[in-house]
Tab-separated table of C-alpha atoms in Angstrom:
chain	number	residue	atom	x	y	z
A	232	UNK	CA	-13.536	27.863	-2.509
A	233	UNK	CA	-16.300	25.808	-3.122
A	234	UNK	CA	-15.683	25.628	-6.630
A	235	UNK	CA	-12.040	24.431	-5.945
A	236	UNK	CA	-13.497	21.916	-3.418
A	237	UNK	CA	-15.996	20.733	-5.838
A	238	UNK	CA	-13.040	20.113	-8.520
A	239	UNK	CA	-10.766	18.337	-5.801
A	240	UNK	CA	-13.654	15.988	-5.109
A	241	UNK	CA	-14.446	15.292	-8.857
A	242	UNK	CA	-10.931	14.838	-10.055
A	243	UNK	CA	-9.888	12.437	-7.221
A	244	UNK	CA	-13.023	10.529	-7.745
A	245	UNK	CA	-12.368	10.152	-11.420
A	246	UNK	CA	-8.524	9.393	-10.719
A	247	UNK	CA	-9.541	6.598	-8.061
A	248	UNK	CA	-12.733	5.341	-10.009
A	249	UNK	CA	-11.218	2.210	-11.067
A	250	UNK	CA	-9.816	1.330	-7.608
A	251	UNK	CA	-12.943	2.182	-5.754
A	252	UNK	CA	-14.863	-0.237	-7.954
A	253	UNK	CA	-12.265	-2.815	-6.755
A	254	UNK	CA	-12.477	-2.148	-3.044
A	255	UNK	CA	-16.358	-2.429	-3.528
A	256	UNK	CA	-15.771	-5.976	-5.267
A	257	UNK	CA	-13.376	-6.885	-2.719
A	258	UNK	CA	-15.880	-5.883	0.221
A	259	UNK	CA	-18.630	-7.953	-1.760
A	260	UNK	CA	-16.410	-10.795	-2.165
A	261	UNK	CA	-15.605	-10.940	1.863
A	262	UNK	CA	-19.498	-10.763	2.376
A	263	UNK	CA	-20.408	-13.695	0.317
A	264	UNK	CA	-17.365	-15.754	1.024
A	265	UNK	CA	-18.187	-19.349	2.578
A	266	UNK	CA	-17.008	-20.208	6.010
A	267	UNK	CA	-13.454	-21.486	6.597
A	268	UNK	CA	-14.767	-25.024	6.603
A	269	UNK	CA	-16.375	-24.642	3.274
A	270	UNK	CA	-13.523	-23.025	1.200
A	271	UNK	CA	-11.805	-24.959	-1.455
A	272	UNK	CA	-8.276	-24.024	-2.227
A	273	UNK	CA	-7.974	-23.577	-6.090
A	274	UNK	CA	-6.764	-26.796	-8.026
A	275	UNK	CA	-2.928	-26.878	-8.664
A	276	UNK	CA	-1.432	-27.326	-12.010
A	277	UNK	CA	1.712	-29.452	-11.628
A	278	UNK	CA	4.839	-29.097	-13.704
A	279	UNK	CA	8.512	-30.143	-13.512
A	280	UNK	CA	11.532	-28.162	-14.785
A	281	UNK	CA	14.964	-29.317	-15.381
A	282	UNK	CA	17.157	-27.788	-12.780
A	283	UNK	CA	20.634	-28.734	-11.670
A	284	UNK	CA	21.978	-27.647	-8.298
A	285	UNK	CA	25.412	-26.143	-8.465
A	286	UNK	CA	27.800	-27.177	-5.893
A	287	UNK	CA	28.744	-25.360	-2.721
A	288	UNK	CA	25.651	-23.299	-2.594
A	289	UNK	CA	23.812	-23.008	0.510
A	290	UNK	CA	19.775	-23.595	0.647
A	291	UNK	CA	18.859	-19.875	0.435
A	292	UNK	CA	21.137	-19.536	-2.705
A	293	UNK	CA	19.668	-22.395	-4.239
A	294	UNK	CA	16.303	-21.269	-3.676
A	295	UNK	CA	17.151	-17.729	-5.289
A	296	UNK	CA	18.549	-19.653	-8.373
A	297	UNK	CA	15.432	-21.710	-8.778
A	298	UNK	CA	13.415	-18.540	-8.409
A	299	UNK	CA	15.535	-16.884	-11.265
A	300	UNK	CA	15.169	-20.172	-13.361
A	301	UNK	CA	11.365	-20.013	-13.269
A	302	UNK	CA	10.957	-16.317	-13.885
A	303	UNK	CA	7.749	-16.087	-11.846
A	304	UNK	CA	5.633	-13.275	-13.117
A	305	UNK	CA	4.748	-10.389	-10.517
A	306	UNK	CA	6.303	-12.772	-7.912
A	307	UNK	CA	9.143	-11.136	-5.165
A	308	UNK	CA	12.172	-13.515	-4.744
A	309	UNK	CA	11.877	-15.705	-1.831
A	310	UNK	CA	12.901	-14.156	1.606
A	311	UNK	CA	15.058	-16.188	3.994
A	312	UNK	CA	12.438	-17.170	6.179
A	313	UNK	CA	10.289	-18.545	3.374
A	314	UNK	CA	12.846	-21.296	2.078
A	315	UNK	CA	12.106	-24.535	4.203
A	316	UNK	CA	12.432	-28.361	3.748
A	317	UNK	CA	9.281	-30.315	3.687
A	318	UNK	CA	8.667	-33.796	5.191
A	319	UNK	CA	10.830	-35.524	2.572
A	320	UNK	CA	13.501	-33.107	3.231
A	321	UNK	CA	13.215	-31.563	-0.139
A	322	UNK	CA	13.983	-27.768	-0.139
A	323	UNK	CA	11.165	-25.576	-1.029
A	324	UNK	CA	9.531	-22.393	-0.949
A	325	UNK	CA	6.080	-20.577	-1.680
A	326	UNK	CA	5.675	-17.622	-4.026
A	327	UNK	CA	2.681	-15.489	-3.243
A	328	UNK	CA	1.373	-13.081	-6.055
A	329	UNK	CA	-2.141	-11.512	-6.817
A	330	UNK	CA	-2.532	-14.429	-9.391
A	331	UNK	CA	-2.096	-16.983	-6.796
A	332	UNK	CA	0.321	-19.294	-4.885
A	333	UNK	CA	3.125	-20.971	-6.599
A	334	UNK	CA	4.837	-23.865	-4.535
A	335	UNK	CA	8.164	-24.619	-5.768
A	336	UNK	CA	10.090	-27.751	-4.455
A	337	UNK	CA	13.803	-28.556	-5.493
A	338	UNK	CA	14.099	-32.204	-6.306
A	339	UNK	CA	18.032	-32.373	-6.198
A	340	UNK	CA	18.390	-36.321	-6.852
A	341	UNK	CA	16.220	-35.945	-9.902
A	342	UNK	CA	17.671	-32.733	-10.852
A	343	UNK	CA	14.356	-31.051	-11.267
A	344	UNK	CA	12.073	-28.374	-9.889
A	345	UNK	CA	8.336	-29.441	-9.204
A	346	UNK	CA	6.099	-26.432	-9.701
A	347	UNK	CA	2.639	-26.504	-8.564
A	348	UNK	CA	0.453	-23.401	-9.656
A	349	UNK	CA	-2.614	-22.739	-7.671
A	350	UNK	CA	-4.171	-19.884	-9.955
A	351	UNK	CA	-6.986	-18.038	-8.046
A	352	UNK	CA	-10.121	-16.626	-9.759
A	353	UNK	CA	-10.689	-13.109	-10.804
A	354	UNK	CA	-12.521	-12.164	-7.667
A	355	UNK	CA	-9.725	-13.400	-5.505
A	356	UNK	CA	-7.312	-11.384	-7.838
A	357	UNK	CA	-9.227	-8.196	-7.241
A	358	UNK	CA	-9.502	-8.894	-3.631
A	359	UNK	CA	-5.585	-9.301	-3.638
A	360	UNK	CA	-5.212	-6.182	-5.880
A	361	UNK	CA	-7.214	-4.066	-3.209
A	362	UNK	CA	-4.592	-5.666	-0.401
A	363	UNK	CA	-1.548	-4.784	-2.089
A	364	UNK	CA	0.100	-1.957	-0.393
A	365	UNK	CA	3.577	-0.339	-0.437
A	366	UNK	CA	4.706	-2.650	2.605
A	367	UNK	CA	4.880	-5.183	0.080
A	368	UNK	CA	8.171	-6.942	-1.004
A	369	UNK	CA	8.177	-6.655	-4.789
A	370	UNK	CA	10.736	-6.098	-7.613
A	371	UNK	CA	7.927	-6.175	-10.318
A	372	UNK	CA	7.140	-2.582	-11.286
A	373	UNK	CA	3.839	-3.519	-12.120
A	374	UNK	CA	2.930	-4.420	-8.505
A	375	UNK	CA	5.017	-1.426	-7.253
A	376	UNK	CA	2.663	0.914	-9.432
A	377	UNK	CA	-0.393	-0.649	-8.433
A	378	UNK	CA	0.708	-0.435	-4.870
A	379	UNK	CA	1.516	3.423	-4.986
A	380	UNK	CA	-1.854	4.021	-7.004
A	381	UNK	CA	-3.387	2.061	-3.694
A	382	UNK	CA	-1.547	4.429	-1.343
A	383	UNK	CA	-2.955	7.459	-3.348
A	384	UNK	CA	-6.604	5.972	-3.474
A	385	UNK	CA	-6.515	5.495	0.553
A	386	UNK	CA	-5.669	9.083	1.203
A	387	UNK	CA	-7.861	10.115	-1.692
A	388	UNK	CA	-10.905	8.338	0.019
A	389	UNK	CA	-10.066	10.450	3.238
A	390	UNK	CA	-10.144	13.600	1.437
A	391	UNK	CA	-13.131	12.951	-0.547
A	392	UNK	CA	-15.019	12.286	2.709
A	393	UNK	CA	-13.912	15.586	3.804
A	394	UNK	CA	-14.741	17.520	0.598
A	395	UNK	CA	-17.867	15.791	0.214
A	396	UNK	CA	-19.030	16.864	3.581
A	397	UNK	CA	-18.147	20.277	2.546
A	398	UNK	CA	-19.838	20.425	-0.781
A	399	UNK	CA	-23.026	18.955	0.916
A	400	UNK	CA	-22.743	21.784	3.812
A	401	UNK	CA	-22.105	24.213	1.064
A	402	UNK	CA	-24.981	23.517	-1.426
A	403	UNK	CA	-27.939	21.785	0.373
A	404	UNK	CA	-27.416	21.727	4.103
A	405	UNK	CA	-31.229	21.154	4.688
A	406	UNK	CA	-31.567	18.143	2.383
A	407	UNK	CA	-33.895	16.042	4.860
A	408	UNK	CA	-33.177	12.661	3.198
A	409	UNK	CA	-29.518	13.111	3.332
A	410	UNK	CA	-29.915	14.309	7.263
A	411	UNK	CA	-31.266	11.042	7.815
A	412	UNK	CA	-29.025	9.122	5.893
A	413	UNK	CA	-26.211	10.581	7.782
A	414	UNK	CA	-27.972	9.984	11.107
A	415	UNK	CA	-28.639	6.124	10.262
A	416	UNK	CA	-25.364	5.423	8.655
A	417	UNK	CA	-23.210	7.078	11.119
A	418	UNK	CA	-25.449	5.936	14.273
A	419	UNK	CA	-25.210	2.376	12.943
A	420	UNK	CA	-21.513	2.561	12.707
A	421	UNK	CA	-20.915	4.033	16.140
A	422	UNK	CA	-23.268	1.408	17.529
A	423	UNK	CA	-20.996	-1.402	16.194
A	424	UNK	CA	-18.091	0.360	17.124
A	425	UNK	CA	-18.936	1.270	20.775
A	426	UNK	CA	-20.685	-1.994	21.560
A	427	UNK	CA	-18.556	-4.368	19.498
A	428	UNK	CA	-15.325	-3.215	21.126
B	100	UNK	CA	-32.590	12.242	-13.901
B	101	UNK	CA	-29.561	14.523	-13.068
B	102	UNK	CA	-31.193	15.874	-9.538
B	103	UNK	CA	-32.221	12.447	-8.784
B	104	UNK	CA	-28.599	10.861	-9.363
B	105	UNK	CA	-27.055	14.130	-7.485
B	106	UNK	CA	-29.427	13.166	-4.524
B	107	UNK	CA	-28.447	9.655	-4.596
B	108	UNK	CA	-24.747	10.386	-4.542
B	109	UNK	CA	-25.101	12.812	-1.835
B	110	UNK	CA	-27.306	10.566	0.308
B	111	UNK	CA	-25.253	7.385	-0.179
B	112	UNK	CA	-22.128	9.463	0.678
B	113	UNK	CA	-23.437	10.761	3.828
B	114	UNK	CA	-24.766	7.053	4.881
B	115	UNK	CA	-21.461	5.717	4.113
B	116	UNK	CA	-19.512	8.605	5.402
B	117	UNK	CA	-17.953	6.968	8.912
B	118	UNK	CA	-17.589	3.565	7.184
B	119	UNK	CA	-15.497	4.854	4.363
B	120	UNK	CA	-13.603	6.861	6.870
B	121	UNK	CA	-12.974	3.888	8.857
B	122	UNK	CA	-11.859	1.873	5.801
B	123	UNK	CA	-9.526	5.086	4.893
B	124	UNK	CA	-7.902	5.300	8.317
B	125	UNK	CA	-7.472	1.559	8.577
B	126	UNK	CA	-5.962	1.350	5.124
B	127	UNK	CA	-3.417	4.041	6.315
B	128	UNK	CA	-2.637	1.998	9.650
B	129	UNK	CA	-2.368	-1.365	7.430
B	130	UNK	CA	0.200	0.356	4.940
B	131	UNK	CA	2.162	2.319	7.603
B	132	UNK	CA	1.773	0.323	10.926
B	133	UNK	CA	5.083	1.196	12.314
B	134	UNK	CA	3.758	4.473	12.888
B	135	UNK	CA	0.973	3.354	15.375
B	136	UNK	CA	0.786	1.674	18.569
B	137	UNK	CA	-1.659	-1.092	18.166
B	138	UNK	CA	-0.663	-3.403	21.063
B	139	UNK	CA	-3.917	-4.566	22.915
B	140	UNK	CA	-4.292	-4.320	26.432
B	141	UNK	CA	-3.740	-7.619	27.985
B	142	UNK	CA	-5.209	-8.868	31.365
B	143	UNK	CA	-5.195	-12.482	32.839
B	144	UNK	CA	-7.730	-13.719	35.496
B	145	UNK	CA	-8.880	-16.927	36.766
B	146	UNK	CA	-12.554	-17.672	36.530
B	147	UNK	CA	-14.345	-20.376	38.445
B	148	UNK	CA	-15.967	-23.351	36.131
B	149	UNK	CA	-18.404	-25.886	37.413
B	150	UNK	CA	-17.100	-29.082	38.496
B	151	UNK	CA	-19.190	-31.318	36.006
B	152	UNK	CA	-17.875	-29.846	32.760
B	153	UNK	CA	-15.236	-32.657	32.198
B	154	UNK	CA	-13.178	-32.516	28.955
B	155	UNK	CA	-15.828	-30.613	26.726
B	156	UNK	CA	-13.984	-27.114	25.759
B	157	UNK	CA	-17.204	-26.029	24.013
B	158	UNK	CA	-19.187	-26.321	27.583
B	159	UNK	CA	-16.207	-24.544	29.154
B	160	UNK	CA	-16.791	-21.566	26.849
B	161	UNK	CA	-20.817	-21.733	27.104
B	162	UNK	CA	-20.302	-21.997	31.017
B	163	UNK	CA	-17.914	-18.896	31.019
B	164	UNK	CA	-20.136	-17.113	28.465
B	165	UNK	CA	-23.262	-17.625	30.601
B	166	UNK	CA	-21.764	-17.016	34.312
B	167	UNK	CA	-19.013	-14.487	33.690
B	168	UNK	CA	-20.184	-12.217	30.753
B	169	UNK	CA	-17.864	-13.322	28.061
B	170	UNK	CA	-19.391	-12.826	24.698
B	171	UNK	CA	-18.145	-13.542	21.053
B	172	UNK	CA	-17.644	-16.457	18.837
B	173	UNK	CA	-15.977	-19.764	19.982
B	174	UNK	CA	-12.891	-20.640	17.737
B	175	UNK	CA	-10.242	-23.010	18.019
B	176	UNK	CA	-11.402	-25.400	20.637
B	177	UNK	CA	-8.160	-27.888	20.965
B	178	UNK	CA	-6.834	-30.322	23.634
B	179	UNK	CA	-3.103	-29.746	24.356
B	180	UNK	CA	-1.925	-32.602	27.105
B	181	UNK	CA	-4.447	-32.406	29.681
B	182	UNK	CA	-5.486	-28.793	28.931
B	183	UNK	CA	-8.280	-27.552	26.831
B	184	UNK	CA	-7.389	-24.388	24.918
B	185	UNK	CA	-9.903	-22.314	23.063
B	186	UNK	CA	-10.723	-18.832	22.132
B	187	UNK	CA	-13.805	-16.614	22.139
B	188	UNK	CA	-13.449	-13.602	19.976
B	189	UNK	CA	-15.353	-10.708	19.033
B	190	UNK	CA	-14.490	-7.443	17.318
B	191	UNK	CA	-12.769	-5.572	20.033
B	192	UNK	CA	-11.784	-8.495	22.471
B	193	UNK	CA	-10.465	-11.778	22.275
B	194	UNK	CA	-10.433	-14.176	25.314
B	195	UNK	CA	-7.743	-16.886	24.914
B	196	UNK	CA	-8.622	-19.611	27.430
B	197	UNK	CA	-6.882	-22.582	29.181
B	198	UNK	CA	-8.513	-24.869	31.400
B	199	UNK	CA	-7.244	-27.981	32.846
B	200	UNK	CA	-9.360	-31.055	32.131
B	201	UNK	CA	-11.751	-31.538	35.360
B	202	UNK	CA	-10.249	-28.748	36.823
B	203	UNK	CA	-12.235	-26.064	38.748
B	204	UNK	CA	-10.778	-22.824	37.359
B	205	UNK	CA	-10.193	-21.373	33.700
B	206	UNK	CA	-7.272	-18.960	33.248
B	207	UNK	CA	-8.643	-16.443	30.792
B	208	UNK	CA	-6.302	-14.001	29.074
B	209	UNK	CA	-8.232	-10.958	27.792
B	210	UNK	CA	-6.768	-8.819	24.904
B	211	UNK	CA	-8.486	-5.449	24.276
B	212	UNK	CA	-7.629	-3.745	21.416
B	213	UNK	CA	-7.457	0.231	21.368
B	214	UNK	CA	-9.556	2.398	19.343
B	215	UNK	CA	-7.214	2.581	16.253
B	216	UNK	CA	-6.808	-1.257	16.108
B	217	UNK	CA	-10.309	-1.847	16.428
B	218	UNK	CA	-10.634	0.181	12.860
B	219	UNK	CA	-8.287	-2.643	11.830
B	220	UNK	CA	-10.536	-5.357	13.200
B	221	UNK	CA	-13.481	-3.844	11.332
B	222	UNK	CA	-11.800	-3.533	8.151
B	223	UNK	CA	-10.905	-7.194	7.804
B	224	UNK	CA	-14.272	-8.406	9.467
B	225	UNK	CA	-16.817	-9.735	7.348
B	226	UNK	CA	-18.804	-12.894	6.039
B	227	UNK	CA	-22.434	-13.747	6.849
B	228	UNK	CA	-21.350	-17.539	7.704
B	229	UNK	CA	-20.633	-16.901	11.656
B	230	UNK	CA	-22.133	-18.266	14.463
B	231	UNK	CA	-22.081	-15.019	16.378
B	232	UNK	CA	-24.678	-12.929	15.317
B	233	UNK	CA	-23.348	-9.285	15.415
B	234	UNK	CA	-20.528	-10.717	12.982
B	235	UNK	CA	-23.191	-11.425	10.595
B	236	UNK	CA	-24.951	-8.191	11.211
B	237	UNK	CA	-21.593	-6.285	10.536
B	238	UNK	CA	-21.115	-8.609	7.296
B	239	UNK	CA	-24.259	-7.481	6.098
B	240	UNK	CA	-23.521	-3.821	6.319
B	241	UNK	CA	-20.025	-4.372	4.807
B	242	UNK	CA	-22.305	-5.811	1.792
B	243	UNK	CA	-24.367	-2.742	1.935
B	244	UNK	CA	-21.392	-0.453	1.848
B	245	UNK	CA	-19.712	-2.350	-0.920
B	246	UNK	CA	-22.630	-1.902	-3.195
B	247	UNK	CA	-22.656	1.602	-1.940
B	248	UNK	CA	-19.361	2.526	-3.143
B	249	UNK	CA	-19.751	0.884	-6.391
B	250	UNK	CA	-22.855	3.068	-6.914
B	251	UNK	CA	-21.015	6.302	-5.511
B	252	UNK	CA	-18.575	5.734	-8.108
B	253	UNK	CA	-21.007	5.011	-10.897
B	254	UNK	CA	-23.165	8.046	-9.881
B	255	UNK	CA	-20.234	10.280	-9.435
B	256	UNK	CA	-19.186	9.610	-13.172
B	257	UNK	CA	-22.739	10.408	-14.427
B	258	UNK	CA	-22.479	13.793	-12.424
B	259	UNK	CA	-19.435	14.579	-13.870
B	260	UNK	CA	-20.107	13.738	-17.403
B	261	UNK	CA	-23.352	15.869	-17.265
B	262	UNK	CA	-21.796	18.826	-16.203
B	263	UNK	CA	-21.940	21.061	-19.091
B	264	UNK	CA	-18.866	22.928	-18.097
B	265	UNK	CA	-16.628	20.120	-17.937
B	266	UNK	CA	-17.950	17.933	-20.844
B	267	UNK	CA	-18.279	20.671	-23.741
B	268	UNK	CA	-14.974	22.114	-22.873
B	269	UNK	CA	-11.749	20.557	-22.205
B	270	UNK	CA	-11.336	16.865	-21.000
B	271	UNK	CA	-8.218	16.826	-18.703
B	272	UNK	CA	-8.367	13.746	-16.637
B	273	UNK	CA	-4.861	12.633	-16.447
B	274	UNK	CA	-3.038	16.125	-16.987
B	275	UNK	CA	-1.045	15.259	-20.010
B	276	UNK	CA	-3.017	16.549	-22.792
B	277	UNK	CA	-5.926	18.873	-23.250
B	278	UNK	CA	-8.593	17.459	-25.997
B	279	UNK	CA	-11.850	19.243	-26.977
B	280	UNK	CA	-13.656	16.220	-27.175
B	281	UNK	CA	-17.309	17.432	-27.808
B	282	UNK	CA	-15.995	19.937	-30.455
B	283	UNK	CA	-13.829	17.094	-32.338
B	284	UNK	CA	-17.108	14.937	-32.262
B	285	UNK	CA	-19.214	17.956	-33.725
B	286	UNK	CA	-16.746	18.384	-36.414
B	287	UNK	CA	-16.673	14.836	-37.205
B	288	UNK	CA	-20.468	14.835	-37.320
B	289	UNK	CA	-20.756	17.751	-39.576
B	290	UNK	CA	-18.263	15.930	-42.070
B	291	UNK	CA	-20.152	12.977	-42.403
B	292	UNK	CA	-23.142	12.930	-44.981
B	293	UNK	CA	-26.568	12.578	-43.765
B	294	UNK	CA	-26.019	13.039	-39.912
B	295	UNK	CA	-29.086	12.977	-37.952
B	296	UNK	CA	-27.416	13.455	-34.754
B	297	UNK	CA	-27.552	16.898	-33.041
B	298	UNK	CA	-25.585	17.432	-29.840
B	299	UNK	CA	-27.355	19.958	-27.939
B	300	UNK	CA	-25.177	21.579	-24.803
B	301	UNK	CA	-26.511	19.857	-21.564
B	302	UNK	CA	-27.779	22.610	-18.922
B	303	UNK	CA	-28.859	21.110	-15.385
B	304	UNK	CA	-31.796	22.832	-14.142
B	305	UNK	CA	-29.844	23.326	-10.729
B	306	UNK	CA	-26.284	23.508	-9.721
C-alpha cells in the first residue's frame, strides 16, 4: 500500500511541477508587491483601427463586432455589463487576460476604434495564470486547458498533503527535525488563523 | 546528498502542511464558491465617541480602537456629506464605521467571516507594506511558504530522478509512451568512439 501511495505522491508532484512553481512565484510576487499607493499600472500602447458601425445595432452588438474585428488573443468576448459609455459618451469595453488589460473605445464619428493595450510583465502574467480558474468566462482553448490544469493541481495539492503525511508516518515517524517542523509550522498557522479571525 | 535532500523535502512538507492545505481548500472555494455559504455574520452597534474628535476620521478610528477593542488596519477614510466613513479591517473581521461629524456616537457594522471564508482571506492576504503588523507577519510567512513550495518541487524532482527503479526503467510521465531512457543513452554512448562516460546504476543507501 505504501508503494502505491508513494507512486501517487510522486506522479502527482511530477504532473503538477510546473504549476506548483507558478504558485510559488505568485506567492513571492504578492509578498514583495508595493503598497496600493506605490503601484504603477503598466504603460499603455495606443493604436487606432478603422471600424465602421453598421446601422441599426445596439451598443452590445457594436461591442461584439468591435471585439471580432480586433481578434484579441486569449480574450473572452465582452459581457453585457462590461459595455459602457465614457465621459465623452463614447462606447467602450475592457478586456482582461493574463497578458494584461485592453481598453477599446468606439469612435463612431471618426469611424475608428481606439485600442489601448496595457501589457503586464512576466511576473504579473504568472500571477494571473495562478488565478485562472474554470469559473472564468473564456472561449480560448488555451485558457480553458490551463484552467482545467489549475483545477487538477488544486486537488492534487490536497492529495499530496495526505499522501505525504502517510509516507512520513510509514517510513520515518520518529524523525525529530520533521516533528519539530510540523509543530512549528502548524502552530504558527493555527495561531494566525485563530487570533486573526 | 540523497538523504539530506530527502530529509529537506520531508521537513519542508511538514512545516508547510497546514499552509498548503489552506491554499488547496481556498482554491477549491474560489473555483467553486456556489458550493459554499460564505456570508459573514453581520452585527451593528453604536459606540460612544469623545466630543472633541471633530472631523478627523483617523482620530475616530484610533479612539474606537483604544476604547472599544477594535483592531486592524485603518482603510478608506472618506467624508460623505456630513458623515465620515471608514473601515478597520483584519483578516477575519471588518468594521465599517459611520460617524456624523461632531457627533457623540459611531455606528459600527461588524462583519465576521466563517471558518471557510477565513481561508479565502488568508489566501489573498500578503505583502509587507501594511501599517498593521500582523498583516506584515502573515506576508512574511507567505513569502517563506512560497520559497518552500518551490524548494519542495525542486527536491521532489531530485528525489524522483535519483530513484534507481524509476530512472533506469521506464519513463512514463504522461502515460502516452514508454521510453527506456537510460538504455537508449547507454546504447548511444557505446556507439560513439572513445566514450569516457560510464553510467553506473544509482543505489541509494536507504529507502
